[in-house]
Amino acid sequence: MAKDSNPVDAPLGDLVRTIAELRVHCPWMGALSHESLVEYLLEEAYEVAETIEAGGGDAELRAELGDVLLQVVLHARLAEERGAFDFDDVARGLRGKMIRRNPHVFRADGSLQDSFPATVEEIVQTWDTVKKAEKPGRAHAFEGVPAALPALARAQKLLDRADRAGLAPDPAPPGAAAPAIPAAPATEEELGDLLFGIVAEARRAGLDAERALRAANRRFIDAASGAAPGPRPDAG
């Protein structure tokens, strides 16, 4: 498929070719696998987040984004070597998804709509509707939330999914009293201090805060999806 004329094509193409050459001529790069790259992908994503939240400059952010892009190009190259897909397939697939999920901006052929009247609420609703149509086999609203997410990030994502699906289960498991929850802090700084204090108290009590929240996440999924509570792999 011919590429659109775009100044981005040249540097991206150069990068893809450079990585392909490294895979052939660099023993370390040639030994990489999807599995061995996972830790680097996570590390680079966290470094981008840290740069943004710490107020790093544009040069630092550009470099960190480049490190994340390297991971994408590497994974695509590994897939290309085994005949599965290549970087262009990744880009085309992403572009197609953005067009499908944003009909308030694009027609089905990718051209722009004549007007853009959608509200944010309508956009979110349309996105969710299209996403459900793309993945009709999902049994409940929480499928697709990565179990490997840190427990706190996963809890927030689960609550967001529940809210968007119109689910509001009691935070306590059946038969248990609802936990005493303090008033929501007014700022993220206050919230951070509160969470840190809870972790400190858990540590003093000999409890693992991360494991405890993973278990609470699983109970939440059971309650919200109507599933009978039962053993699940301790991965999320």
PDB file of C-alpha atoms in Angstrom:
ATOM      1  CA  MET A   1       0.000   0.000   0.000  1.00  0.00           C
ATOM      2  CA  ALA A   2       1.412   3.393  -0.985  1.00  0.00           C
ATOM      3  CA  LYS A   3       2.115   5.733   1.874  1.00  0.00           C
ATOM      4  CA  ASP A   4       0.553   9.160   2.130  1.00  0.00           C
ATOM      5  CA  SER A   5       2.959  11.990   1.418  1.00  0.00           C
ATOM      6  CA  ASN A   6       3.909  13.059   4.904  1.00  0.00           C
ATOM      7  CA  PRO A   7       7.124  14.553   6.304  1.00  0.00           C
ATOM      8  CA  VAL A   8       6.871  12.121   9.226  1.00  0.00           C
ATOM      9  CA  ASP A   9       7.373   9.149   6.880  1.00  0.00           C
ATOM     10  CA  ALA A  10      11.075   9.790   6.272  1.00  0.00           C
ATOM     11  CA  PRO A  11      12.345   9.802   9.882  1.00  0.00           C
ATOM     12  CA  LEU A  12      10.063   6.912  10.828  1.00  0.00           C
ATOM     13  CA  GLY A  13      11.202   4.896   7.838  1.00  0.00           C
ATOM     14  CA  ASP A  14      14.830   5.645   8.676  1.00  0.00           C
ATOM     15  CA  LEU A  15      14.243   4.519  12.267  1.00  0.00           C
ATOM     16  CA  VAL A  16      12.569   1.271  11.191  1.00  0.00           C
ATOM     17  CA  ARG A  17      15.467   0.493   8.835  1.00  0.00           C
ATOM     18  CA  THR A  18      18.038   1.293  11.526  1.00  0.00           C
ATOM     19  CA  ILE A  19      16.400  -1.110  13.964  1.00  0.00           C
ATOM     20  CA  ALA A  20      16.229  -3.804  11.276  1.00  0.00           C
ATOM     21  CA  GLU A  21      19.975  -3.416  10.677  1.00  0.00           C
ATOM     22  CA  LEU A  22      20.702  -3.565  14.398  1.00  0.00           C
ATOM     23  CA  ARG A  23      18.702  -6.775  14.669  1.00  0.00           C
ATOM     24  CA  VAL A  24      20.995  -8.323  12.058  1.00  0.00           C
ATOM     25  CA  HIS A  25      24.378  -6.912  13.058  1.00  0.00           C
ATOM     26  CA  CYS A  26      24.180  -6.297  16.842  1.00  0.00           C
ATOM     27  CA  PRO A  27      24.300  -9.531  18.894  1.00  0.00           C
ATOM     28  CA  TRP A  28      22.599  -7.936  21.905  1.00  0.00           C
ATOM     29  CA  MET A  29      19.790  -6.445  19.825  1.00  0.00           C
ATOM     30  CA  GLY A  30      19.481  -9.648  17.839  1.00  0.00           C
ATOM     31  CA  ALA A  31      18.913 -11.674  21.000  1.00  0.00           C
ATOM     32  CA  LEU A  32      15.911  -9.625  22.135  1.00  0.00           C
ATOM     33  CA  SER A  33      12.439 -11.146  22.275  1.00  0.00           C
ATOM     34  CA  HIS A  34       8.945  -9.876  23.022  1.00  0.00           C
ATOM     35  CA  GLU A  35       9.262 -11.390  26.483  1.00  0.00           C
ATOM     36  CA  SER A  36      12.667  -9.897  27.275  1.00  0.00           C
ATOM     37  CA  LEU A  37      11.474  -6.455  26.165  1.00  0.00           C
ATOM     38  CA  VAL A  38       8.501  -6.299  28.546  1.00  0.00           C
ATOM     39  CA  GLU A  39      10.498  -4.874  31.453  1.00  0.00           C
ATOM     40  CA  TYR A  40      11.991  -2.182  29.210  1.00  0.00           C
ATOM     41  CA  LEU A  41       8.592  -1.201  27.820  1.00  0.00           C
ATOM     42  CA  LEU A  42       7.198  -0.734  31.325  1.00  0.00           C
ATOM     43  CA  GLU A  43      10.297   1.117  32.506  1.00  0.00           C
ATOM     44  CA  GLU A  44      10.264   3.527  29.567  1.00  0.00           C
ATOM     45  CA  ALA A  45       6.553   4.257  30.012  1.00  0.00           C
ATOM     46  CA  TYR A  46       7.108   5.072  33.681  1.00  0.00           C
ATOM     47  CA  GLU A  47      10.035   7.329  32.764  1.00  0.00           C
ATOM     48  CA  VAL A  48       7.786   9.316  30.421  1.00  0.00           C
ATOM     49  CA  ALA A  49       5.231   9.700  33.210  1.00  0.00           C
ATOM     50  CA  GLU A  50       7.929  10.783  35.655  1.00  0.00           C
ATOM     51  CA  THR A  51       9.316  13.342  33.201  1.00  0.00           C
ATOM     52  CA  ILE A  52       5.873  14.874  32.689  1.00  0.00           C
ATOM     53  CA  GLU A  53       4.921  14.912  36.362  1.00  0.00           C
ATOM     54  CA  ALA A  54       8.312  16.245  37.475  1.00  0.00           C
ATOM     55  CA  GLY A  55       8.150  19.079  34.957  1.00  0.00           C
ATOM     56  CA  GLY A  56      11.052  17.885  32.832  1.00  0.00           C
ATOM     57  CA  GLY A  57      11.871  20.041  29.847  1.00  0.00           C
ATOM     58  CA  ASP A  58      10.860  19.442  26.259  1.00  0.00           C
ATOM     59  CA  ALA A  59      14.243  17.961  25.367  1.00  0.00           C
ATOM     60  CA  GLU A  60      13.931  15.381  28.133  1.00  0.00           C
ATOM     61  CA  LEU A  61      10.354  14.549  27.165  1.00  0.00           C
ATOM     62  CA  ARG A  62      11.345  14.169  23.517  1.00  0.00           C
ATOM     63  CA  ALA A  63      14.104  11.746  24.474  1.00  0.00           C
ATOM     64  CA  GLU A  64      11.838   9.692  26.733  1.00  0.00           C
ATOM     65  CA  LEU A  65       9.134   9.493  24.068  1.00  0.00           C
ATOM     66  CA  GLY A  66      11.809   8.273  21.678  1.00  0.00           C
ATOM     67  CA  ASP A  67      12.636   5.464  24.092  1.00  0.00           C
ATOM     68  CA  VAL A  68       8.975   4.400  24.132  1.00  0.00           C
ATOM     69  CA  LEU A  69       8.839   4.561  20.333  1.00  0.00           C
ATOM     70  CA  LEU A  70      11.919   2.335  20.210  1.00  0.00           C
ATOM     71  CA  GLN A  71       9.989  -0.332  22.079  1.00  0.00           C
ATOM     72  CA  VAL A  72       7.121  -0.159  19.575  1.00  0.00           C
ATOM     73  CA  VAL A  73       9.488  -0.380  16.608  1.00  0.00           C
ATOM     74  CA  LEU A  74      11.367  -3.289  18.167  1.00  0.00           C
ATOM     75  CA  HIS A  75       8.217  -5.294  18.867  1.00  0.00           C
ATOM     76  CA  ALA A  76       6.978  -4.624  15.337  1.00  0.00           C
ATOM     77  CA  ARG A  77      10.326  -5.727  13.908  1.00  0.00           C
ATOM     78  CA  LEU A  78      10.250  -8.963  15.898  1.00  0.00           C
ATOM     79  CA  ALA A  79       6.764  -9.646  14.553  1.00  0.00           C
ATOM     80  CA  GLU A  80       7.876  -8.843  11.005  1.00  0.00           C
ATOM     81  CA  GLU A  81      10.744 -11.312  11.269  1.00  0.00           C
ATOM     82  CA  ARG A  82       8.319 -14.129  12.009  1.00  0.00           C
ATOM     83  CA  GLY A  83       5.920 -13.000   9.272  1.00  0.00           C
ATOM     84  CA  ALA A  84       3.139 -11.778  11.555  1.00  0.00           C
ATOM     85  CA  PHE A  85       2.923  -8.011  10.939  1.00  0.00           C
ATOM     86  CA  ASP A  86       5.186  -4.989  10.554  1.00  0.00           C
ATOM     87  CA  PHE A  87       5.342  -1.388  11.745  1.00  0.00           C
ATOM     88  CA  ASP A  88       3.176  -0.169   8.860  1.00  0.00           C
ATOM     89  CA  ASP A  89       0.493  -2.672   9.886  1.00  0.00           C
ATOM     90  CA  VAL A  90       0.594  -1.310  13.434  1.00  0.00           C
ATOM     91  CA  ALA A  91       0.245   2.264  12.178  1.00  0.00           C
ATOM     92  CA  ARG A  92      -2.550   1.406   9.732  1.00  0.00           C
ATOM     93  CA  GLY A  93      -4.420  -0.521  12.400  1.00  0.00           C
ATOM     94  CA  LEU A  94      -4.157   2.359  14.849  1.00  0.00           C
ATOM     95  CA  ARG A  95      -5.280   4.905  12.264  1.00  0.00           C
ATOM     96  CA  GLY A  96      -8.252   2.733  11.344  1.00  0.00           C
ATOM     97  CA  LYS A  97      -9.250   2.403  14.981  1.00  0.00           C
ATOM     98  CA  MET A  98      -9.056   6.160  15.518  1.00  0.00           C
ATOM     99  CA  ILE A  99     -11.289   6.730  12.495  1.00  0.00           C
ATOM    100  CA  ARG A 100     -13.845   4.105  13.569  1.00  0.00           C
ATOM    101  CA  ARG A 101     -14.021   5.327  17.142  1.00  0.00           C
ATOM    102  CA  ASN A 102     -14.306   9.010  16.272  1.00  0.00           C
ATOM    103  CA  PRO A 103     -17.191   9.269  13.789  1.00  0.00           C
ATOM    104  CA  HIS A 104     -17.870  12.783  15.094  1.00  0.00           C
ATOM    105  CA  VAL A 105     -14.632  13.802  13.334  1.00  0.00           C
ATOM    106  CA  PHE A 106     -14.175  11.299  10.486  1.00  0.00           C
ATOM    107  CA  ARG A 107     -16.325   9.632   7.870  1.00  0.00           C
ATOM    108  CA  ALA A 108     -15.809   5.904   7.362  1.00  0.00           C
ATOM    109  CA  ASP A 109     -13.338   6.594   4.531  1.00  0.00           C
ATOM    110  CA  GLY A 110     -11.170   8.750   6.802  1.00  0.00           C
ATOM    111  CA  SER A 111     -12.213  12.106   5.377  1.00  0.00           C
ATOM    112  CA  LEU A 112     -13.324  14.834   7.763  1.00  0.00           C
ATOM    113  CA  GLN A 113     -16.961  15.429   8.596  1.00  0.00           C
ATOM    114  CA  ASP A 114     -18.483  18.724   7.491  1.00  0.00           C
ATOM    115  CA  SER A 115     -19.140  19.766  11.093  1.00  0.00           C
ATOM    116  CA  PHE A 116     -18.121  18.634  14.561  1.00  0.00           C
ATOM    117  CA  PRO A 117     -21.077  19.125  16.910  1.00  0.00           C
ATOM    118  CA  ALA A 118     -20.414  16.316  19.382  1.00  0.00           C
ATOM    119  CA  THR A 119     -20.112  17.009  23.099  1.00  0.00           C
ATOM    120  CA  VAL A 120     -17.542  15.269  25.275  1.00  0.00           C
ATOM    121  CA  GLU A 121     -20.301  13.062  26.715  1.00  0.00           C
ATOM    122  CA  GLU A 122     -21.422  12.028  23.227  1.00  0.00           C
ATOM    123  CA  ILE A 123     -17.837  11.322  22.226  1.00  0.00           C
ATOM    124  CA  VAL A 124     -17.291   9.006  25.199  1.00  0.00           C
ATOM    125  CA  GLN A 125     -20.587   7.216  24.554  1.00  0.00           C
ATOM    126  CA  THR A 126     -19.764   6.722  20.872  1.00  0.00           C
ATOM    127  CA  TRP A 127     -16.260   5.498  21.686  1.00  0.00           C
ATOM    128  CA  ASP A 128     -17.636   2.926  24.118  1.00  0.00           C
ATOM    129  CA  THR A 129     -20.328   1.790  21.665  1.00  0.00           C
ATOM    130  CA  VAL A 130     -17.849   1.279  18.835  1.00  0.00           C
ATOM    131  CA  LYS A 131     -15.404  -0.455  21.154  1.00  0.00           C
ATOM    132  CA  LYS A 132     -18.102  -2.892  22.295  1.00  0.00           C
ATOM    133  CA  ALA A 133     -18.988  -3.634  18.670  1.00  0.00           C
ATOM    134  CA  GLU A 134     -15.323  -4.337  17.908  1.00  0.00           C
ATOM    135  CA  LYS A 135     -15.038  -6.752  20.836  1.00  0.00           C
ATOM    136  CA  PRO A 136     -18.443  -8.445  21.183  1.00  0.00           C
ATOM    137  CA  GLY A 137     -17.060 -11.477  23.008  1.00  0.00           C
ATOM    138  CA  ARG A 138     -16.298  -9.657  26.228  1.00  0.00           C
ATOM    139  CA  ALA A 139     -18.256 -11.146  29.116  1.00  0.00           C
ATOM    140  CA  HIS A 140     -18.291  -8.034  31.308  1.00  0.00           C
ATOM    141  CA  ALA A 141     -17.181  -4.425  31.472  1.00  0.00           C
ATOM    142  CA  PHE A 142     -13.848  -5.208  33.115  1.00  0.00           C
ATOM    143  CA  GLU A 143     -12.367  -7.444  30.443  1.00  0.00           C
ATOM    144  CA  GLY A 144      -9.379  -5.777  28.872  1.00  0.00           C
ATOM    145  CA  VAL A 145      -8.234  -4.006  32.036  1.00  0.00           C
ATOM    146  CA  PRO A 146      -4.701  -5.410  32.338  1.00  0.00           C
ATOM    147  CA  ALA A 147      -4.246  -7.632  35.364  1.00  0.00           C
ATOM    148  CA  ALA A 148      -0.573  -6.619  35.434  1.00  0.00           C
ATOM    149  CA  LEU A 149      -1.371  -2.988  36.206  1.00  0.00           C
ATOM    150  CA  PRO A 150      -0.239  -1.792  39.629  1.00  0.00           C
ATOM    151  CA  ALA A 151      -3.127  -2.385  42.018  1.00  0.00           C
ATOM    152  CA  LEU A 152      -3.912   1.296  42.567  1.00  0.00           C
ATOM    153  CA  ALA A 153      -3.934   2.113  38.856  1.00  0.00           C
ATOM    154  CA  ARG A 154      -6.086  -0.944  38.218  1.00  0.00           C
ATOM    155  CA  ALA A 155      -8.548   0.036  40.952  1.00  0.00           C
ATOM    156  CA  GLN A 156      -9.038   3.438  39.354  1.00  0.00           C
ATOM    157  CA  LYS A 157      -9.485   1.878  35.908  1.00  0.00           C
ATOM    158  CA  LEU A 158     -12.001  -0.657  37.253  1.00  0.00           C
ATOM    159  CA  LEU A 159     -14.029   2.077  38.930  1.00  0.00           C
ATOM    160  CA  ASP A 160     -14.007   4.096  35.717  1.00  0.00           C
ATOM    161  CA  ARG A 161     -15.219   1.078  33.721  1.00  0.00           C
ATOM    162  CA  ALA A 162     -17.942   0.404  36.284  1.00  0.00           C
ATOM    163  CA  ASP A 163     -19.133   3.994  36.187  1.00  0.00           C
ATOM    164  CA  ARG A 164     -19.259   4.054  32.390  1.00  0.00           C
ATOM    165  CA  ALA A 165     -21.162   0.756  32.376  1.00  0.00           C
ATOM    166  CA  GLY A 166     -23.685   2.030  34.926  1.00  0.00           C
ATOM    167  CA  LEU A 167     -22.496  -0.363  37.629  1.00  0.00           C
ATOM    168  CA  ALA A 168     -22.209   0.719  41.258  1.00  0.00           C
ATOM    169  CA  PRO A 169     -21.538  -2.266  43.523  1.00  0.00           C
ATOM    170  CA  ASP A 170     -21.106  -1.875  47.252  1.00  0.00           C
ATOM    171  CA  PRO A 171     -17.378  -1.645  48.034  1.00  0.00           C
ATOM    172  CA  ALA A 172     -17.807  -4.244  50.774  1.00  0.00           C
ATOM    173  CA  PRO A 173     -18.074  -7.960  49.947  1.00  0.00           C
ATOM    174  CA  PRO A 174     -21.434  -9.659  50.619  1.00  0.00           C
ATOM    175  CA  GLY A 175     -22.124  -9.976  54.336  1.00  0.00           C
ATOM    176  CA  ALA A 176     -19.347  -7.596  55.364  1.00  0.00           C
ATOM    177  CA  ALA A 177     -19.666  -4.098  56.755  1.00  0.00           C
ATOM    178  CA  ALA A 178     -18.750  -1.253  54.443  1.00  0.00           C
ATOM    179  CA  PRO A 179     -15.277   0.114  55.218  1.00  0.00           C
ATOM    180  CA  ALA A 180     -14.965   3.484  56.903  1.00  0.00           C
ATOM    181  CA  ILE A 181     -13.816   5.812  54.137  1.00  0.00           C
ATOM    182  CA  PRO A 182     -12.616   9.314  55.078  1.00  0.00           C
ATOM    183  CA  ALA A 183     -13.842  12.345  53.206  1.00  0.00           C
ATOM    184  CA  ALA A 184     -12.129  12.769  49.866  1.00  0.00           C
ATOM    185  CA  PRO A 185      -9.066  15.029  50.118  1.00  0.00           C
ATOM    186  CA  ALA A 186      -9.328  18.373  48.368  1.00  0.00           C
ATOM    187  CA  THR A 187      -6.048  18.071  46.454  1.00  0.00           C
ATOM    188  CA  GLU A 188      -3.886  15.354  44.932  1.00  0.00           C
ATOM    189  CA  GLU A 189      -1.155  16.281  47.410  1.00  0.00           C
ATOM    190  CA  GLU A 190      -3.501  15.582  50.328  1.00  0.00           C
ATOM    191  CA  LEU A 191      -4.652  12.367  48.662  1.00  0.00           C
ATOM    192  CA  GLY A 192      -1.058  11.272  48.174  1.00  0.00           C
ATOM    193  CA  ASP A 193      -0.281  11.909  51.835  1.00  0.00           C
ATOM    194  CA  LEU A 194      -3.377   9.939  52.869  1.00  0.00           C
ATOM    195  CA  LEU A 195      -2.473   6.979  50.660  1.00  0.00           C
ATOM    196  CA  PHE A 196       1.116   7.061  51.861  1.00  0.00           C
ATOM    197  CA  GLY A 197      -0.107   7.058  55.453  1.00  0.00           C
ATOM    198  CA  ILE A 198      -2.349   4.056  54.802  1.00  0.00           C
ATOM    199  CA  VAL A 199       0.574   2.152  53.284  1.00  0.00           C
ATOM    200  CA  ALA A 200       2.754   3.078  56.259  1.00  0.00           C
ATOM    201  CA  GLU A 201       0.125   1.804  58.707  1.00  0.00           C
ATOM    202  CA  ALA A 202      -0.268  -1.389  56.677  1.00  0.00           C
ATOM    203  CA  ARG A 203       3.484  -1.929  56.771  1.00  0.00           C
ATOM    204  CA  ARG A 204       3.567  -1.462  60.537  1.00  0.00           C
ATOM    205  CA  ALA A 205       0.789  -4.041  60.825  1.00  0.00           C
ATOM    206  CA  GLY A 206       2.715  -6.506  58.679  1.00  0.00           C
ATOM    207  CA  LEU A 207       0.283  -6.231  55.766  1.00  0.00           C
ATOM    208  CA  ASP A 208       1.119  -6.012  52.067  1.00  0.00           C
ATOM    209  CA  ALA A 209      -0.794  -3.009  50.722  1.00  0.00           C
ATOM    210  CA  GLU A 210      -0.333  -3.947  47.066  1.00  0.00           C
ATOM    211  CA  ARG A 211      -1.542  -7.512  47.579  1.00  0.00           C
ATOM    212  CA  ALA A 212      -4.467  -6.309  49.694  1.00  0.00           C
ATOM    213  CA  LEU A 213      -5.639  -3.942  46.970  1.00  0.00           C
ATOM    214  CA  ARG A 214      -5.249  -6.622  44.302  1.00  0.00           C
ATOM    215  CA  ALA A 215      -7.599  -8.799  46.346  1.00  0.00           C
ATOM    216  CA  ALA A 216     -10.044  -5.898  46.767  1.00  0.00           C
ATOM    217  CA  ASN A 217      -9.971  -5.378  42.999  1.00  0.00           C
ATOM    218  CA  ARG A 218     -10.936  -9.001  42.453  1.00  0.00           C
ATOM    219  CA  ARG A 219     -13.798  -8.732  44.952  1.00  0.00           C
ATOM    220  CA  PHE A 220     -14.980  -5.590  43.189  1.00  0.00           C
ATOM    221  CA  ILE A 221     -15.016  -7.365  39.821  1.00  0.00           C
ATOM    222  CA  ASP A 222     -16.937 -10.297  41.315  1.00  0.00           C
ATOM    223  CA  ALA A 223     -19.545  -8.004  42.851  1.00  0.00           C
ATOM    224  CA  ALA A 224     -19.913  -5.709  39.855  1.00  0.00           C
ATOM    225  CA  SER A 225     -20.039  -8.445  37.228  1.00  0.00           C
ATOM    226  CA  GLY A 226     -22.354 -10.668  39.247  1.00  0.00           C
ATOM    227  CA  ALA A 227     -19.827 -13.487  39.264  1.00  0.00           C
ATOM    228  CA  ALA A 228     -19.671 -15.856  42.183  1.00  0.00           C
ATOM    229  CA  PRO A 229     -16.545 -15.073  44.219  1.00  0.00           C
ATOM    230  CA  GLY A 230     -13.882 -17.670  43.714  1.00  0.00           C
ATOM    231  CA  PRO A 231     -10.149 -18.198  43.390  1.00  0.00           C
ATOM    232  CA  ARG A 232      -8.418 -16.191  40.679  1.00  0.00           C
ATOM    233  CA  PRO A 233      -4.769 -15.985  39.654  1.00  0.00           C
ATOM    234  CA  ASP A 234      -3.022 -13.439  41.863  1.00  0.00           C
ATOM    235  CA  ALA A 235      -1.925 -11.331  38.900  1.00  0.00           C
ATOM    236  CA  GLY A 236      -3.916  -8.176  39.257  1.00  0.00           C
TER     237      GLY A 236
END
